């Protein structure tokens, strides 16, 4: 009884404490949850008056931030256009001075009153939320700002305002109270644009000087002129021609009106203003140093936009500093300082800025880093958010390059890592879907920039089939790349699916779809077969030839033994096999280098393959077996190792072409293999390869002035050689993207091939090939210089990439 009584007393004493502790814990959790939600600012946006509610006119709110439009001339001098105090007049007074608006009922909110450059990113965070709050009540908003950074403020609003209602940014180049001021007219007309509702779904637009322009595309082009704002690549959206507001084109956002894709990913209500990171701009110029980038990184920059020369190039010192910064996790965006131009080719910590100028790209990168730290996600946003890429019809699915295959070079007892090449599409590859076995739903989807995936949680010593399909923005899927791979056995070092043969053996058995490695003759030669190289079981054997038997000449410098590598199945490998040779470094004299050769049994000659040297070994990839050896050859100037061709299907051709002086890379260390080629670019590459002796005839095309100075000599030589003759209207159209049909006709003419217009090419779309190109297509295809695409289609109107153009030219040289 005593024990029971004591327990009851103890419970009575502890119960309130327990409840208090639980309640305290719950309240602590509630506070933590509350603290995790950003504390959003609220603004004293005026409510609609009874008069405005009763009026049939739209209700427009003018949100004022100051700037020149609200400026007062210094010392009251009404002729002083450049000396004034920005942000002096209040917007309520300014609107009161306008004639009563015919098109809208107008209210005002004074957000701030200073020059545009005086606003911080945190201020813009608040401004965007204030605009959205106003749009909950009003039919449209006009934001007045200074013009110095107007384009950046407008683009920030374009990326962050959630409402689809009109947002019109305006300002002035002359202060409010001088003679000839543009302020009152710009303000009145901006209100008219917002009230017209014609820019609904366009995102934020800028209106000055009666010209309506997209915030993403517009830039300030002059320090003083009233018509300072310009859209270099696309032109204006519309105009205010009293009394009408006329819109003449849709921008990318308006094209997505009413769809989920219209909204940007940047909802400021989900983050704190403290989440906005430091993002800076580094400007390139002749022999620019890397100190600016290093200092910006030291200052805490999480992202840096480079304003490069030409097509985004930066100096070597800046490039070195950029590489070091990327190692620290800084993300870079490439833009051009020229004022317009599209950047392409992302990778290795660098994102192409599309057609964004440096200041716009900075806004985009800053917001992207505030919402994600994933490089591929940010890259995808740069490629899709507001990008002007109109697709009228995209029925064609993505396609894989020739001989594409699914591979796997890493397996454990419970995982398999797979890889695939880059697919192409008539518009854009949106991503890749990975399927396992016969499952209809993908087990994962990855961005278009990702080409590897690791399947985990698998059973050991078990075969699995995977399929990868590329898909585009319309949901069209390519044919699948399928491969079967096996996980490792429990207790084994790896599940490579093949066999590493003991050094004493010169034979290797590789299971169907599997991988294997064989080293022979004290590692003088190592053969590494990747997964997916063959769909059949292979037996590979290696012999070292003890007698040269007339295979080499007296002046050949042999650096290794001659090896004959054979397999039991005919045909080329689906995925290249790697051969690594040991060579005698003492025999490599000054001005020489080692290079791997294979013996062409048909031509009875050695064919150079090149290779990658690492100390006393050299490695090369091959799709077939024969006799191989390492010879000393003349050393050539070093070919740059581009950052974006590793693993690319055309990497070998690209390196060969660069070494031969046929083509160059870009100053940022990239080659941009998927960039499309213009007519003048292709002819310049082709003529560098052919090396004609004649200088060429004078050009008489109507558009001679459009041919780049760097390409004119090549075009003249091509005309003299009968390779090209321009168009029937007398133009050459140097900047047009070269079609596959045009490219093949030029190749046929360069080789002087016999062609027939009524030829049957054997391609499934033979009827689509123009009659003037059909004979050339057949002749060039019969030579093995060009191949079809998916489903044996030639796609004559398709444009050629740099990789395709170079591959065709290299094959042309091989046939001569």
PDB file of C-alpha atoms in Angstrom, residues 347-583:
ATOM      1  CA  UNK A 347      30.323  22.174 -68.982  1.00  0.00           C
ATOM      2  CA  UNK A 348      33.033  21.882 -66.345  1.00  0.00           C
ATOM      3  CA  UNK A 349      31.602  24.599 -64.094  1.00  0.00           C
ATOM      4  CA  UNK A 350      30.879  26.999 -66.969  1.00  0.00           C
ATOM      5  CA  UNK A 351      27.383  27.794 -68.255  1.00  0.00           C
ATOM      6  CA  UNK A 352      26.694  29.382 -71.628  1.00  0.00           C
ATOM      7  CA  UNK A 353      24.738  32.594 -71.135  1.00  0.00           C
ATOM      8  CA  UNK A 354      22.587  32.201 -74.257  1.00  0.00           C
ATOM      9  CA  UNK A 355      21.943  35.742 -75.577  1.00  0.00           C
ATOM     10  CA  UNK A 356      21.951  37.406 -72.147  1.00  0.00           C
ATOM     11  CA  UNK A 357      24.276  40.361 -71.760  1.00  0.00           C
ATOM     12  CA  UNK A 358      26.594  40.330 -68.711  1.00  0.00           C
ATOM     13  CA  UNK A 359      24.318  42.350 -66.436  1.00  0.00           C
ATOM     14  CA  UNK A 360      21.275  40.250 -67.297  1.00  0.00           C
ATOM     15  CA  UNK A 361      23.233  37.010 -66.871  1.00  0.00           C
ATOM     16  CA  UNK A 362      24.323  38.189 -63.432  1.00  0.00           C
ATOM     17  CA  UNK A 363      20.696  38.577 -62.349  1.00  0.00           C
ATOM     18  CA  UNK A 364      19.854  35.147 -63.717  1.00  0.00           C
ATOM     19  CA  UNK A 365      22.829  33.494 -62.010  1.00  0.00           C
ATOM     20  CA  UNK A 366      22.209  35.306 -58.722  1.00  0.00           C
ATOM     21  CA  UNK A 367      18.616  34.102 -58.528  1.00  0.00           C
ATOM     22  CA  UNK A 368      19.554  30.614 -59.742  1.00  0.00           C
ATOM     23  CA  UNK A 369      22.137  30.240 -56.956  1.00  0.00           C
ATOM     24  CA  UNK A 370      19.588  31.471 -54.423  1.00  0.00           C
ATOM     25  CA  UNK A 371      17.286  28.596 -55.370  1.00  0.00           C
ATOM     26  CA  UNK A 372      19.734  25.798 -56.225  1.00  0.00           C
ATOM     27  CA  UNK A 373      23.366  24.800 -55.830  1.00  0.00           C
ATOM     28  CA  UNK A 374      23.138  22.067 -58.483  1.00  0.00           C
ATOM     29  CA  UNK A 375      25.131  22.951 -61.603  1.00  0.00           C
ATOM     30  CA  UNK A 376      22.955  20.981 -64.016  1.00  0.00           C
ATOM     31  CA  UNK A 377      19.757  22.496 -62.646  1.00  0.00           C
ATOM     32  CA  UNK A 378      21.129  26.013 -63.043  1.00  0.00           C
ATOM     33  CA  UNK A 379      22.400  25.199 -66.531  1.00  0.00           C
ATOM     34  CA  UNK A 380      18.937  23.949 -67.485  1.00  0.00           C
ATOM     35  CA  UNK A 381      17.363  27.185 -66.203  1.00  0.00           C
ATOM     36  CA  UNK A 382      19.704  29.249 -68.358  1.00  0.00           C
ATOM     37  CA  UNK A 383      18.687  27.192 -71.375  1.00  0.00           C
ATOM     38  CA  UNK A 384      14.929  27.308 -70.781  1.00  0.00           C
ATOM     39  CA  UNK A 385      13.764  30.249 -68.621  1.00  0.00           C
ATOM     40  CA  UNK A 386      12.695  32.928 -71.073  1.00  0.00           C
ATOM     41  CA  UNK A 387      14.938  31.614 -73.851  1.00  0.00           C
ATOM     42  CA  UNK A 388      13.610  32.691 -77.244  1.00  0.00           C
ATOM     43  CA  UNK A 389      13.424  29.385 -79.086  1.00  0.00           C
ATOM     44  CA  UNK A 390      10.190  29.082 -81.038  1.00  0.00           C
ATOM     45  CA  UNK A 391       9.159  25.562 -82.017  1.00  0.00           C
ATOM     46  CA  UNK A 392       6.173  25.399 -84.360  1.00  0.00           C
ATOM     47  CA  UNK A 393       6.213  21.631 -84.732  1.00  0.00           C
ATOM     48  CA  UNK A 394       8.595  19.108 -83.242  1.00  0.00           C
ATOM     49  CA  UNK A 395       7.321  15.705 -84.214  1.00  0.00           C
ATOM     50  CA  UNK A 396      10.766  14.206 -84.684  1.00  0.00           C
ATOM     51  CA  UNK A 397      12.294  12.486 -81.630  1.00  0.00           C
ATOM     52  CA  UNK A 398      15.944  12.917 -80.601  1.00  0.00           C
ATOM     53  CA  UNK A 399      18.484  10.722 -82.379  1.00  0.00           C
ATOM     54  CA  UNK A 400      21.669   8.995 -81.278  1.00  0.00           C
ATOM     55  CA  UNK A 401      24.993   9.296 -83.099  1.00  0.00           C
ATOM     56  CA  UNK A 402      26.101   6.447 -85.307  1.00  0.00           C
ATOM     57  CA  UNK A 403      27.225   3.314 -83.416  1.00  0.00           C
ATOM     58  CA  UNK A 404      25.858   4.689 -80.133  1.00  0.00           C
ATOM     59  CA  UNK A 405      25.743   2.110 -77.342  1.00  0.00           C
ATOM     60  CA  UNK A 406      24.939   1.840 -73.672  1.00  0.00           C
ATOM     61  CA  UNK A 407      28.076   1.085 -71.679  1.00  0.00           C
ATOM     62  CA  UNK A 408      29.069   0.233 -68.132  1.00  0.00           C
ATOM     63  CA  UNK A 409      32.573   0.535 -66.750  1.00  0.00           C
ATOM     64  CA  UNK A 410      31.767   0.189 -63.054  1.00  0.00           C
ATOM     65  CA  UNK A 411      29.831  -2.559 -61.296  1.00  0.00           C
ATOM     66  CA  UNK A 412      29.739  -3.598 -57.660  1.00  0.00           C
ATOM     67  CA  UNK A 413      27.827  -6.354 -55.916  1.00  0.00           C
ATOM     68  CA  UNK A 414      24.782  -4.070 -55.610  1.00  0.00           C
ATOM     69  CA  UNK A 415      25.174  -1.353 -58.256  1.00  0.00           C
ATOM     70  CA  UNK A 416      25.788  -0.831 -61.958  1.00  0.00           C
ATOM     71  CA  UNK A 417      26.959   2.473 -63.437  1.00  0.00           C
ATOM     72  CA  UNK A 418      25.837   3.046 -67.028  1.00  0.00           C
ATOM     73  CA  UNK A 419      26.804   5.712 -69.558  1.00  0.00           C
ATOM     74  CA  UNK A 420      25.638   6.835 -72.978  1.00  0.00           C
ATOM     75  CA  UNK A 421      26.647   9.365 -75.689  1.00  0.00           C
ATOM     76  CA  UNK A 422      25.007  12.718 -76.309  1.00  0.00           C
ATOM     77  CA  UNK A 423      21.827  12.626 -78.380  1.00  0.00           C
ATOM     78  CA  UNK A 424      20.736  15.410 -80.730  1.00  0.00           C
ATOM     79  CA  UNK A 425      17.336  16.864 -81.590  1.00  0.00           C
ATOM     80  CA  UNK A 426      15.886  19.286 -84.123  1.00  0.00           C
ATOM     81  CA  UNK A 427      15.182  21.661 -81.234  1.00  0.00           C
ATOM     82  CA  UNK A 428      16.610  20.559 -77.888  1.00  0.00           C
ATOM     83  CA  UNK A 429      17.239  17.366 -75.951  1.00  0.00           C
ATOM     84  CA  UNK A 430      15.415  17.999 -72.693  1.00  0.00           C
ATOM     85  CA  UNK A 431      16.804  14.986 -70.822  1.00  0.00           C
ATOM     86  CA  UNK A 432      17.266  11.231 -70.646  1.00  0.00           C
ATOM     87  CA  UNK A 433      14.940   8.582 -69.205  1.00  0.00           C
ATOM     88  CA  UNK A 434      16.432   5.395 -67.723  1.00  0.00           C
ATOM     89  CA  UNK A 435      14.389   2.194 -67.778  1.00  0.00           C
ATOM     90  CA  UNK A 436      15.167  -1.116 -66.051  1.00  0.00           C
ATOM     91  CA  UNK A 437      14.146  -4.404 -67.608  1.00  0.00           C
ATOM     92  CA  UNK A 438      10.656  -4.362 -69.083  1.00  0.00           C
ATOM     93  CA  UNK A 439       9.317  -1.679 -66.742  1.00  0.00           C
ATOM     94  CA  UNK A 440       7.188   0.864 -68.579  1.00  0.00           C
ATOM     95  CA  UNK A 441       7.960   3.749 -66.226  1.00  0.00           C
ATOM     96  CA  UNK A 442      11.520   5.082 -66.020  1.00  0.00           C
ATOM     97  CA  UNK A 443      13.423   4.495 -62.820  1.00  0.00           C
ATOM     98  CA  UNK A 444      14.998   7.941 -63.224  1.00  0.00           C
ATOM     99  CA  UNK A 445      15.160  11.000 -65.444  1.00  0.00           C
ATOM    100  CA  UNK A 446      18.262  13.165 -65.715  1.00  0.00           C
ATOM    101  CA  UNK A 447      18.996  16.541 -67.329  1.00  0.00           C
ATOM    102  CA  UNK A 448      20.330  16.774 -70.872  1.00  0.00           C
ATOM    103  CA  UNK A 449      23.807  17.607 -69.584  1.00  0.00           C
ATOM    104  CA  UNK A 450      24.012  14.340 -67.582  1.00  0.00           C
ATOM    105  CA  UNK A 451      25.060  11.184 -69.403  1.00  0.00           C
ATOM    106  CA  UNK A 452      25.709   8.719 -66.596  1.00  0.00           C
ATOM    107  CA  UNK A 453      23.509   6.987 -64.016  1.00  0.00           C
ATOM    108  CA  UNK A 454      24.197   4.486 -61.234  1.00  0.00           C
ATOM    109  CA  UNK A 455      21.477   1.959 -60.471  1.00  0.00           C
ATOM    110  CA  UNK A 456      21.741   0.889 -56.824  1.00  0.00           C
ATOM    111  CA  UNK A 457      20.136  -1.665 -54.535  1.00  0.00           C
ATOM    112  CA  UNK A 458      20.669  -4.529 -56.969  1.00  0.00           C
ATOM    113  CA  UNK A 459      21.267  -8.198 -56.205  1.00  0.00           C
ATOM    114  CA  UNK A 460      24.786  -9.602 -56.490  1.00  0.00           C
ATOM    115  CA  UNK A 461      25.880 -11.817 -59.352  1.00  0.00           C
ATOM    116  CA  UNK A 462      22.719 -10.931 -61.320  1.00  0.00           C
ATOM    117  CA  UNK A 463      22.264  -9.705 -64.878  1.00  0.00           C
ATOM    118  CA  UNK A 464      20.170  -6.573 -65.430  1.00  0.00           C
ATOM    119  CA  UNK A 465      18.980  -4.938 -68.622  1.00  0.00           C
ATOM    120  CA  UNK A 466      18.826  -1.143 -68.846  1.00  0.00           C
ATOM    121  CA  UNK A 467      17.482   1.115 -71.595  1.00  0.00           C
ATOM    122  CA  UNK A 468      18.126   4.835 -71.998  1.00  0.00           C
ATOM    123  CA  UNK A 469      15.917   7.070 -74.151  1.00  0.00           C
ATOM    124  CA  UNK A 470      16.500  10.739 -74.965  1.00  0.00           C
ATOM    125  CA  UNK A 471      13.424  12.980 -74.946  1.00  0.00           C
ATOM    126  CA  UNK A 472      12.737  16.522 -76.147  1.00  0.00           C
ATOM    127  CA  UNK A 473      10.553  19.359 -74.858  1.00  0.00           C
ATOM    128  CA  UNK A 474       7.519  17.912 -76.631  1.00  0.00           C
ATOM    129  CA  UNK A 475       7.951  14.547 -74.915  1.00  0.00           C
ATOM    130  CA  UNK A 476       9.144  12.756 -78.059  1.00  0.00           C
ATOM    131  CA  UNK A 477      11.400   9.838 -77.092  1.00  0.00           C
ATOM    132  CA  UNK A 478      14.263   8.420 -79.109  1.00  0.00           C
ATOM    133  CA  UNK A 479      14.775   4.752 -79.746  1.00  0.00           C
ATOM    134  CA  UNK A 480      16.306   3.115 -76.724  1.00  0.00           C
ATOM    135  CA  UNK A 481      19.929   2.231 -76.147  1.00  0.00           C
ATOM    136  CA  UNK A 482      19.808  -1.118 -74.386  1.00  0.00           C
ATOM    137  CA  UNK A 483      22.534  -3.036 -72.589  1.00  0.00           C
ATOM    138  CA  UNK A 484      22.744  -6.045 -70.270  1.00  0.00           C
ATOM    139  CA  UNK A 485      25.233  -5.907 -67.397  1.00  0.00           C
ATOM    140  CA  UNK A 486      25.978  -8.103 -64.420  1.00  0.00           C
ATOM    141  CA  UNK A 487      26.653  -7.176 -60.832  1.00  0.00           C
ATOM    142  CA  UNK A 488      29.679  -8.633 -59.065  1.00  0.00           C
ATOM    143  CA  UNK A 489      29.663 -11.725 -56.959  1.00  0.00           C
ATOM    144  CA  UNK A 490      29.780 -11.345 -53.193  1.00  0.00           C
ATOM    145  CA  UNK A 491      33.407 -11.427 -52.118  1.00  0.00           C
ATOM    146  CA  UNK A 492      34.781 -10.566 -55.562  1.00  0.00           C
ATOM    147  CA  UNK A 493      36.735  -7.409 -56.198  1.00  0.00           C
ATOM    148  CA  UNK A 494      34.300  -6.102 -58.806  1.00  0.00           C
ATOM    149  CA  UNK A 495      31.502  -7.203 -61.043  1.00  0.00           C
ATOM    150  CA  UNK A 496      33.130  -6.192 -64.296  1.00  0.00           C
ATOM    151  CA  UNK A 497      31.314  -8.839 -66.251  1.00  0.00           C
ATOM    152  CA  UNK A 498      34.593  -9.936 -67.845  1.00  0.00           C
ATOM    153  CA  UNK A 499      37.837 -11.621 -66.964  1.00  0.00           C
ATOM    154  CA  UNK A 500      41.249 -10.211 -66.189  1.00  0.00           C
ATOM    155  CA  UNK A 501      43.469 -12.919 -67.543  1.00  0.00           C
ATOM    156  CA  UNK A 502      46.576 -13.850 -65.548  1.00  0.00           C
ATOM    157  CA  UNK A 503      49.812 -12.422 -67.006  1.00  0.00           C
ATOM    158  CA  UNK A 504      50.944 -15.857 -68.128  1.00  0.00           C
ATOM    159  CA  UNK A 505      47.994 -16.149 -70.529  1.00  0.00           C
ATOM    160  CA  UNK A 506      47.605 -14.355 -73.839  1.00  0.00           C
ATOM    161  CA  UNK A 507      43.896 -15.128 -74.212  1.00  0.00           C
ATOM    162  CA  UNK A 508      40.830 -13.358 -72.809  1.00  0.00           C
ATOM    163  CA  UNK A 509      37.202 -14.468 -72.785  1.00  0.00           C
ATOM    164  CA  UNK A 510      34.646 -11.651 -72.603  1.00  0.00           C
ATOM    165  CA  UNK A 511      30.981 -12.574 -72.048  1.00  0.00           C
ATOM    166  CA  UNK A 512      28.236 -11.042 -74.160  1.00  0.00           C
ATOM    167  CA  UNK A 513      27.901  -7.361 -73.258  1.00  0.00           C
ATOM    168  CA  UNK A 514      30.554  -7.724 -70.580  1.00  0.00           C
ATOM    169  CA  UNK A 515      33.982  -6.223 -70.055  1.00  0.00           C
ATOM    170  CA  UNK A 516      37.479  -7.547 -69.542  1.00  0.00           C
ATOM    171  CA  UNK A 517      41.162  -6.713 -69.423  1.00  0.00           C
ATOM    172  CA  UNK A 518      44.228  -8.566 -70.636  1.00  0.00           C
ATOM    173  CA  UNK A 519      47.899  -7.675 -70.057  1.00  0.00           C
ATOM    174  CA  UNK A 520      50.586  -9.718 -71.808  1.00  0.00           C
ATOM    175  CA  UNK A 521      54.355  -9.969 -72.187  1.00  0.00           C
ATOM    176  CA  UNK A 522      55.179  -8.240 -68.901  1.00  0.00           C
ATOM    177  CA  UNK A 523      52.535  -5.580 -69.517  1.00  0.00           C
ATOM    178  CA  UNK A 524      54.020  -4.652 -72.887  1.00  0.00           C
ATOM    179  CA  UNK A 525      50.435  -4.513 -74.148  1.00  0.00           C
ATOM    180  CA  UNK A 526      47.183  -4.190 -72.217  1.00  0.00           C
ATOM    181  CA  UNK A 527      43.811  -4.615 -73.895  1.00  0.00           C
ATOM    182  CA  UNK A 528      40.807  -3.185 -72.019  1.00  0.00           C
ATOM    183  CA  UNK A 529      37.360  -4.127 -73.338  1.00  0.00           C
ATOM    184  CA  UNK A 530      34.525  -1.954 -71.932  1.00  0.00           C
ATOM    185  CA  UNK A 531      31.019  -3.193 -71.258  1.00  0.00           C
ATOM    186  CA  UNK A 532      28.811  -3.292 -74.315  1.00  0.00           C
ATOM    187  CA  UNK A 533      31.679  -3.592 -76.808  1.00  0.00           C
ATOM    188  CA  UNK A 534      30.101  -6.700 -78.302  1.00  0.00           C
ATOM    189  CA  UNK A 535      26.734  -8.415 -78.125  1.00  0.00           C
ATOM    190  CA  UNK A 536      28.438 -11.794 -78.501  1.00  0.00           C
ATOM    191  CA  UNK A 537      30.906 -13.666 -76.350  1.00  0.00           C
ATOM    192  CA  UNK A 538      34.430 -12.862 -77.479  1.00  0.00           C
ATOM    193  CA  UNK A 539      37.677 -14.777 -77.276  1.00  0.00           C
ATOM    194  CA  UNK A 540      40.609 -12.402 -77.726  1.00  0.00           C
ATOM    195  CA  UNK A 541      44.194 -13.524 -78.201  1.00  0.00           C
ATOM    196  CA  UNK A 542      47.460 -11.624 -78.628  1.00  0.00           C
ATOM    197  CA  UNK A 543      50.659 -12.690 -80.350  1.00  0.00           C
ATOM    198  CA  UNK A 544      53.973 -10.835 -80.401  1.00  0.00           C
ATOM    199  CA  UNK A 545      55.607 -11.056 -83.821  1.00  0.00           C
ATOM    200  CA  UNK A 546      59.258 -12.035 -83.623  1.00  0.00           C
ATOM    201  CA  UNK A 547      59.846 -11.421 -87.324  1.00  0.00           C
ATOM    202  CA  UNK A 548      58.930  -8.103 -88.984  1.00  0.00           C
ATOM    203  CA  UNK A 549      58.646  -9.935 -92.310  1.00  0.00           C
ATOM    204  CA  UNK A 550      58.906  -6.823 -94.494  1.00  0.00           C
ATOM    205  CA  UNK A 551      56.337  -4.948 -92.417  1.00  0.00           C
ATOM    206  CA  UNK A 552      58.696  -2.040 -91.678  1.00  0.00           C
ATOM    207  CA  UNK A 553      61.141   0.014 -93.690  1.00  0.00           C
ATOM    208  CA  UNK A 554      64.763   0.620 -92.824  1.00  0.00           C
ATOM    209  CA  UNK A 555      64.169   4.192 -91.726  1.00  0.00           C
ATOM    210  CA  UNK A 556      61.199   3.368 -89.471  1.00  0.00           C
ATOM    211  CA  UNK A 557      61.958   3.782 -85.761  1.00  0.00           C
ATOM    212  CA  UNK A 558      60.066   1.037 -83.958  1.00  0.00           C
ATOM    213  CA  UNK A 559      59.484   1.812 -80.261  1.00  0.00           C
ATOM    214  CA  UNK A 560      57.646  -1.387 -79.323  1.00  0.00           C
ATOM    215  CA  UNK A 561      57.174  -4.932 -80.504  1.00  0.00           C
ATOM    216  CA  UNK A 562      54.634  -5.618 -83.231  1.00  0.00           C
ATOM    217  CA  UNK A 563      51.542  -7.255 -81.761  1.00  0.00           C
ATOM    218  CA  UNK A 564      48.795  -9.050 -83.601  1.00  0.00           C
ATOM    219  CA  UNK A 565      45.476  -8.935 -81.752  1.00  0.00           C
ATOM    220  CA  UNK A 566      42.620 -11.120 -83.005  1.00  0.00           C
ATOM    221  CA  UNK A 567      39.128 -12.112 -81.872  1.00  0.00           C
ATOM    222  CA  UNK A 568      36.846 -14.987 -82.734  1.00  0.00           C
ATOM    223  CA  UNK A 569      34.019 -12.811 -84.133  1.00  0.00           C
ATOM    224  CA  UNK A 570      34.207 -10.616 -87.225  1.00  0.00           C
ATOM    225  CA  UNK A 571      33.075  -7.004 -87.291  1.00  0.00           C
ATOM    226  CA  UNK A 572      33.855  -3.789 -85.471  1.00  0.00           C
ATOM    227  CA  UNK A 573      33.326  -3.206 -81.774  1.00  0.00           C
ATOM    228  CA  UNK A 574      30.166  -1.389 -80.711  1.00  0.00           C
ATOM    229  CA  UNK A 575      32.224   0.559 -78.171  1.00  0.00           C
ATOM    230  CA  UNK A 576      35.929   1.304 -78.735  1.00  0.00           C
ATOM    231  CA  UNK A 577      38.494  -0.903 -77.007  1.00  0.00           C
ATOM    232  CA  UNK A 578      41.544   0.664 -75.339  1.00  0.00           C
ATOM    233  CA  UNK A 579      45.060  -0.554 -76.125  1.00  0.00           C
ATOM    234  CA  UNK A 580      47.971   0.519 -73.901  1.00  0.00           C
ATOM    235  CA  UNK A 581      51.543  -0.121 -75.095  1.00  0.00           C
ATOM    236  CA  UNK A 582      54.877   0.138 -73.332  1.00  0.00           C
ATOM    237  CA  UNK A 583      57.506   1.794 -75.510  1.00  0.00           C
TER     238      UNK A 583
END
